[in-house]
Amino acid sequence: EIVLTQSPGTLSLSPGERATLSCRASQSVISSYLAWYQQKPGQAPRLLIYGASDRATGIPDRFSGSGSGTDFTLTISRLEPEDFAVYYCQQYGSSPYTFGQGTKLEIK
Amino acid sequence: QVQLQESGPGLVKPSETLSLTCTVSGYSISSGYYWGWIRQSPGKGLEWIGSIYHSGSTYYNPSLKSRVTLSVDTSKNQFSLKLSSVTAADTAVYYCARDVSFDHWGQGTLVTVAS
């Protein structure tokens, strides 16, 4: 199974700053089948990015994804107050699908 | 819009079978997509359990495969999860979602395994 390792575990930033979150896979992710999710307390995860770089419906363009192979990045260009949450990456190119352990984005 | 809603008991006794149903609205399961189950516990984070197609084709996480059964009822636009021989380690919030990159999720339901 593909293990996804996210870094950092916690990221402390201020609104208006740029956030860069990393997801590293233990082996190459087939066809860049890599997704990013945002989760707020008491809510289900929300799909942000699929196919490594395609924004899901209704997702603001301040969210962008990049990468291929084993290294992927989620960038939030200018943080809004509502962006502070936990972010997960997930690969769906190989069974079993696997998720990273999450990065908590907190207000500095 | 596509909406999913989990339902089922919130408390299950050890060694018994956990049973949950996901009701889909705003989209016909028969129109396509796989439909999946994911769980989230503090100890293990997000874990994909398995997915099912409207034809009944399934694929499971090998770590749970021996205990999991997925089924689908297209007439009710529902799909279901059964997890047998549960232990405290199966305590989690269980979500249903539209596969493959999970673009629509239910709100989740907490299932506690305890006597």
Short mmCIF file of N, CA and C in Angstrom, two decimals, chain A:
data_model
loop_
_atom_site.label_atom_id
_atom_site.label_comp_id
_atom_site.label_asym_id
_atom_site.label_seq_id
_atom_site.Cartn_x
_atom_site.Cartn_y
_atom_site.Cartn_z
N GLU A 1 0.83 -1.18 0.00
CA GLU A 1 0.00 0.00 0.00
C GLU A 1 0.88 1.25 0.00
N ILE A 2 0.36 2.31 -0.61
CA ILE A 2 1.10 3.57 -0.68
C ILE A 2 0.89 4.36 0.61
N VAL A 3 1.99 4.71 1.26
CA VAL A 3 1.94 5.53 2.46
C VAL A 3 2.16 6.98 2.07
N LEU A 4 1.27 7.85 2.54
CA LEU A 4 1.38 9.28 2.28
C LEU A 4 1.82 9.99 3.55
N THR A 5 2.88 10.77 3.44
CA THR A 5 3.39 11.50 4.59
C THR A 5 3.25 12.99 4.34
N GLN A 6 2.51 13.67 5.19
CA GLN A 6 2.27 15.09 5.04
C GLN A 6 3.17 15.89 5.97
N SER A 7 3.61 17.04 5.48
CA SER A 7 4.41 17.93 6.30
C SER A 7 4.08 19.38 5.97
N PRO A 8 4.20 20.29 6.95
CA PRO A 8 4.47 19.95 8.36
C PRO A 8 3.22 19.39 9.04
N GLY A 9 3.36 18.94 10.26
CA GLY A 9 2.20 18.48 10.99
C GLY A 9 1.26 19.63 11.35
N THR A 10 1.85 20.75 11.73
CA THR A 10 1.11 21.97 12.04
C THR A 10 1.80 23.14 11.37
N LEU A 11 1.00 24.04 10.81
CA LEU A 11 1.51 25.22 10.14
C LEU A 11 0.81 26.44 10.73
N SER A 12 1.58 27.34 11.29
CA SER A 12 1.01 28.54 11.92
C SER A 12 1.29 29.75 11.05
N LEU A 13 0.22 30.35 10.54
CA LEU A 13 0.34 31.49 9.63
C LEU A 13 -0.74 32.51 9.95
N SER A 14 -0.60 33.67 9.35
CA SER A 14 -1.58 34.74 9.54
C SER A 14 -2.43 34.90 8.28
N PRO A 15 -3.65 35.41 8.43
CA PRO A 15 -4.46 35.71 7.24
C PRO A 15 -3.69 36.62 6.28
N GLY A 16 -3.84 36.31 4.98
CA GLY A 16 -3.14 37.07 3.97
C GLY A 16 -1.82 36.44 3.55
N GLU A 17 -1.28 35.55 4.38
CA GLU A 17 -0.02 34.88 4.03
C GLU A 17 -0.27 33.73 3.07
N ARG A 18 0.83 33.19 2.57
CA ARG A 18 0.80 32.07 1.63
C ARG A 18 1.11 30.79 2.40
N ALA A 19 0.32 29.74 2.13
CA ALA A 19 0.54 28.45 2.79
C ALA A 19 0.98 27.41 1.76
N THR A 20 1.99 26.63 2.14
CA THR A 20 2.48 25.55 1.28
C THR A 20 2.50 24.26 2.08
N LEU A 21 1.69 23.30 1.65
CA LEU A 21 1.56 22.02 2.34
C LEU A 21 2.11 20.94 1.43
N SER A 22 2.81 19.99 2.04
CA SER A 22 3.48 18.94 1.27
C SER A 22 2.88 17.57 1.55
N CYS A 23 2.88 16.73 0.52
CA CYS A 23 2.43 15.35 0.63
C CYS A 23 3.42 14.51 -0.17
N ARG A 24 4.07 13.58 0.52
CA ARG A 24 5.05 12.72 -0.13
C ARG A 24 4.58 11.27 -0.07
N ALA A 25 4.63 10.59 -1.22
CA ALA A 25 4.16 9.21 -1.32
C ALA A 25 5.34 8.24 -1.28
N SER A 26 5.09 7.07 -0.69
CA SER A 26 6.13 6.05 -0.56
C SER A 26 6.48 5.40 -1.90
N GLN A 27 5.61 5.52 -2.88
CA GLN A 27 5.87 5.09 -4.24
C GLN A 27 5.06 5.96 -5.18
N SER A 28 5.38 5.92 -6.43
CA SER A 28 4.77 6.81 -7.39
C SER A 28 3.24 6.65 -7.44
N VAL A 29 2.54 7.78 -7.46
CA VAL A 29 1.08 7.77 -7.54
C VAL A 29 0.67 7.69 -9.01
N ILE A 30 -0.05 6.64 -9.36
CA ILE A 30 -0.43 6.39 -10.75
C ILE A 30 -1.27 7.53 -11.31
N SER A 31 -0.87 8.01 -12.48
CA SER A 31 -1.64 9.02 -13.22
C SER A 31 -1.95 10.26 -12.39
N SER A 32 -1.10 10.55 -11.42
CA SER A 32 -1.32 11.72 -10.56
C SER A 32 -2.71 11.71 -9.94
N TYR A 33 -3.17 10.53 -9.58
CA TYR A 33 -4.48 10.42 -8.92
C TYR A 33 -4.32 10.78 -7.44
N LEU A 34 -4.16 12.08 -7.22
CA LEU A 34 -3.92 12.60 -5.88
C LEU A 34 -4.93 13.71 -5.61
N ALA A 35 -5.60 13.62 -4.46
CA ALA A 35 -6.60 14.60 -4.08
C ALA A 35 -6.22 15.29 -2.77
N TRP A 36 -6.75 16.47 -2.60
CA TRP A 36 -6.59 17.22 -1.35
C TRP A 36 -7.97 17.56 -0.79
N TYR A 37 -8.09 17.45 0.53
CA TYR A 37 -9.34 17.73 1.22
C TYR A 37 -9.09 18.71 2.36
N GLN A 38 -10.13 19.48 2.66
CA GLN A 38 -10.14 20.36 3.82
C GLN A 38 -11.17 19.83 4.80
N GLN A 39 -10.83 19.78 6.08
CA GLN A 39 -11.79 19.35 7.08
C GLN A 39 -11.82 20.32 8.25
N LYS A 40 -13.01 20.77 8.59
CA LYS A 40 -13.21 21.61 9.76
C LYS A 40 -13.87 20.78 10.86
N PRO A 41 -13.72 21.20 12.12
CA PRO A 41 -14.26 20.40 13.24
C PRO A 41 -15.74 20.08 13.08
N GLY A 42 -16.06 18.81 13.28
CA GLY A 42 -17.45 18.38 13.22
C GLY A 42 -18.01 18.25 11.82
N GLN A 43 -17.17 18.42 10.80
CA GLN A 43 -17.64 18.34 9.42
C GLN A 43 -16.93 17.22 8.66
N ALA A 44 -17.55 16.80 7.59
CA ALA A 44 -16.91 15.85 6.70
C ALA A 44 -15.81 16.55 5.90
N PRO A 45 -14.83 15.79 5.43
CA PRO A 45 -13.85 16.40 4.52
C PRO A 45 -14.53 16.96 3.27
N ARG A 46 -13.91 17.99 2.72
CA ARG A 46 -14.42 18.66 1.51
C ARG A 46 -13.35 18.56 0.44
N LEU A 47 -13.71 18.07 -0.72
CA LEU A 47 -12.74 17.94 -1.81
C LEU A 47 -12.33 19.31 -2.33
N LEU A 48 -11.02 19.55 -2.38
CA LEU A 48 -10.49 20.80 -2.93
C LEU A 48 -9.88 20.58 -4.32
N ILE A 49 -9.02 19.59 -4.41
CA ILE A 49 -8.20 19.33 -5.60
C ILE A 49 -8.27 17.85 -5.93
N TYR A 50 -8.39 17.51 -7.22
CA TYR A 50 -8.29 16.13 -7.67
C TYR A 50 -7.34 16.10 -8.86
N GLY A 51 -6.86 14.90 -9.19
CA GLY A 51 -5.92 14.81 -10.29
C GLY A 51 -4.68 15.66 -10.08
N ALA A 52 -4.31 15.85 -8.83
CA ALA A 52 -3.14 16.62 -8.39
C ALA A 52 -3.27 18.12 -8.57
N SER A 53 -4.02 18.58 -9.58
CA SER A 53 -4.00 20.02 -9.86
C SER A 53 -5.35 20.60 -10.30
N ASP A 54 -6.37 19.78 -10.40
CA ASP A 54 -7.68 20.29 -10.85
C ASP A 54 -8.53 20.68 -9.65
N ARG A 55 -9.02 21.92 -9.67
CA ARG A 55 -9.88 22.37 -8.57
C ARG A 55 -11.27 21.76 -8.69
N ALA A 56 -11.81 21.34 -7.57
CA ALA A 56 -13.17 20.82 -7.55
C ALA A 56 -14.16 21.97 -7.74
N THR A 57 -15.38 21.62 -8.04
CA THR A 57 -16.42 22.61 -8.28
C THR A 57 -16.59 23.54 -7.08
N GLY A 58 -16.57 24.85 -7.36
CA GLY A 58 -16.82 25.83 -6.32
C GLY A 58 -15.63 26.19 -5.45
N ILE A 59 -14.48 25.63 -5.73
CA ILE A 59 -13.29 25.91 -4.92
C ILE A 59 -12.62 27.18 -5.42
N PRO A 60 -12.33 28.13 -4.52
CA PRO A 60 -11.72 29.39 -4.95
C PRO A 60 -10.35 29.18 -5.59
N ASP A 61 -9.98 30.10 -6.48
CA ASP A 61 -8.71 29.92 -7.20
C ASP A 61 -7.48 30.24 -6.37
N ARG A 62 -7.66 30.63 -5.12
CA ARG A 62 -6.49 30.77 -4.24
C ARG A 62 -5.92 29.41 -3.84
N PHE A 63 -6.70 28.35 -4.05
CA PHE A 63 -6.23 26.99 -3.81
C PHE A 63 -5.66 26.42 -5.11
N SER A 64 -4.44 25.89 -5.04
CA SER A 64 -3.86 25.25 -6.21
C SER A 64 -3.05 24.04 -5.79
N GLY A 65 -3.03 23.05 -6.66
CA GLY A 65 -2.27 21.84 -6.40
C GLY A 65 -1.26 21.61 -7.51
N SER A 66 -0.15 20.98 -7.13
CA SER A 66 0.89 20.68 -8.11
C SER A 66 1.61 19.41 -7.70
N GLY A 67 2.44 18.92 -8.61
CA GLY A 67 3.26 17.77 -8.31
C GLY A 67 2.93 16.57 -9.17
N SER A 68 3.80 15.57 -9.07
CA SER A 68 3.61 14.32 -9.78
C SER A 68 4.55 13.29 -9.17
N GLY A 69 4.34 12.04 -9.53
CA GLY A 69 5.21 11.00 -9.01
C GLY A 69 5.01 10.78 -7.52
N THR A 70 5.97 11.21 -6.73
CA THR A 70 5.88 11.00 -5.29
C THR A 70 5.77 12.30 -4.48
N ASP A 71 5.86 13.43 -5.11
CA ASP A 71 5.86 14.71 -4.38
C ASP A 71 4.76 15.64 -4.88
N PHE A 72 3.91 16.04 -3.95
CA PHE A 72 2.76 16.87 -4.27
C PHE A 72 2.66 18.03 -3.28
N THR A 73 2.08 19.13 -3.76
CA THR A 73 1.98 20.33 -2.96
C THR A 73 0.60 20.97 -3.11
N LEU A 74 0.05 21.41 -1.99
CA LEU A 74 -1.15 22.24 -1.99
C LEU A 74 -0.71 23.64 -1.57
N THR A 75 -1.07 24.63 -2.37
CA THR A 75 -0.73 26.00 -2.06
C THR A 75 -2.01 26.82 -1.91
N ILE A 76 -2.05 27.61 -0.85
CA ILE A 76 -3.14 28.57 -0.65
C ILE A 76 -2.47 29.94 -0.74
N SER A 77 -2.82 30.68 -1.78
CA SER A 77 -2.03 31.88 -2.11
C SER A 77 -2.16 32.99 -1.08
N ARG A 78 -3.37 33.24 -0.62
CA ARG A 78 -3.60 34.30 0.38
C ARG A 78 -4.64 33.76 1.35
N LEU A 79 -4.21 33.48 2.55
CA LEU A 79 -5.09 32.83 3.51
C LEU A 79 -6.25 33.73 3.93
N GLU A 80 -7.43 33.15 3.89
CA GLU A 80 -8.63 33.79 4.42
C GLU A 80 -8.93 33.15 5.79
N PRO A 81 -9.67 33.85 6.65
CA PRO A 81 -9.96 33.29 7.98
C PRO A 81 -10.62 31.91 7.93
N GLU A 82 -11.42 31.66 6.90
CA GLU A 82 -12.12 30.38 6.80
C GLU A 82 -11.22 29.23 6.33
N ASP A 83 -9.98 29.54 5.97
CA ASP A 83 -9.08 28.50 5.47
C ASP A 83 -8.37 27.73 6.58
N PHE A 84 -8.50 28.20 7.81
CA PHE A 84 -7.79 27.53 8.91
C PHE A 84 -8.55 26.27 9.28
N ALA A 85 -7.90 25.14 9.06
CA ALA A 85 -8.55 23.83 9.13
C ALA A 85 -7.47 22.76 9.03
N VAL A 86 -7.90 21.50 8.94
CA VAL A 86 -6.97 20.40 8.71
C VAL A 86 -7.07 19.99 7.23
N TYR A 87 -5.93 19.72 6.63
CA TYR A 87 -5.87 19.35 5.22
C TYR A 87 -5.28 17.96 5.07
N TYR A 88 -5.92 17.16 4.23
CA TYR A 88 -5.48 15.80 3.98
C TYR A 88 -5.22 15.59 2.49
N CYS A 89 -4.20 14.82 2.18
CA CYS A 89 -4.03 14.32 0.82
C CYS A 89 -4.49 12.87 0.77
N GLN A 90 -4.83 12.42 -0.42
CA GLN A 90 -5.33 11.05 -0.62
C GLN A 90 -4.92 10.59 -2.00
N GLN A 91 -4.46 9.36 -2.10
CA GLN A 91 -4.17 8.81 -3.43
C GLN A 91 -5.24 7.79 -3.78
N TYR A 92 -5.67 7.84 -5.05
CA TYR A 92 -6.71 6.91 -5.50
C TYR A 92 -6.28 6.24 -6.81
N GLY A 93 -4.98 6.14 -6.98
CA GLY A 93 -4.46 5.47 -8.17
C GLY A 93 -4.25 3.99 -7.96
N SER A 94 -4.07 3.59 -6.71
CA SER A 94 -3.82 2.18 -6.38
C SER A 94 -4.69 1.78 -5.21
N SER A 95 -5.20 0.57 -5.26
CA SER A 95 -5.95 0.05 -4.14
C SER A 95 -4.98 -0.63 -3.17
N PRO A 96 -5.12 -0.38 -1.86
CA PRO A 96 -6.16 0.43 -1.22
C PRO A 96 -5.89 1.92 -1.31
N TYR A 97 -6.97 2.70 -1.47
CA TYR A 97 -6.82 4.15 -1.37
C TYR A 97 -6.25 4.46 0.01
N THR A 98 -5.40 5.47 0.07
CA THR A 98 -4.83 5.84 1.35
C THR A 98 -4.83 7.35 1.51
N PHE A 99 -4.86 7.78 2.77
CA PHE A 99 -4.84 9.18 3.13
C PHE A 99 -3.57 9.50 3.91
N GLY A 100 -3.15 10.75 3.81
CA GLY A 100 -2.10 11.22 4.69
C GLY A 100 -2.65 11.47 6.09
N GLN A 101 -1.75 11.77 7.01
CA GLN A 101 -2.16 11.94 8.41
C GLN A 101 -2.69 13.34 8.70
N GLY A 102 -2.54 14.25 7.74
CA GLY A 102 -3.11 15.58 7.88
C GLY A 102 -2.10 16.65 8.28
N THR A 103 -2.36 17.87 7.84
CA THR A 103 -1.64 19.06 8.28
C THR A 103 -2.66 20.03 8.86
N LYS A 104 -2.42 20.44 10.09
CA LYS A 104 -3.30 21.42 10.73
C LYS A 104 -2.79 22.82 10.43
N LEU A 105 -3.64 23.62 9.81
CA LEU A 105 -3.30 25.00 9.50
C LEU A 105 -3.97 25.87 10.55
N GLU A 106 -3.16 26.51 11.39
CA GLU A 106 -3.70 27.29 12.49
C GLU A 106 -3.32 28.76 12.38
N ILE A 107 -4.12 29.58 13.02
CA ILE A 107 -3.88 31.03 12.99
C ILE A 107 -2.73 31.37 13.94
N LYS A 108 -1.79 32.12 13.41
CA LYS A 108 -0.64 32.54 14.20
C LYS A 108 -1.01 33.73 15.07
#
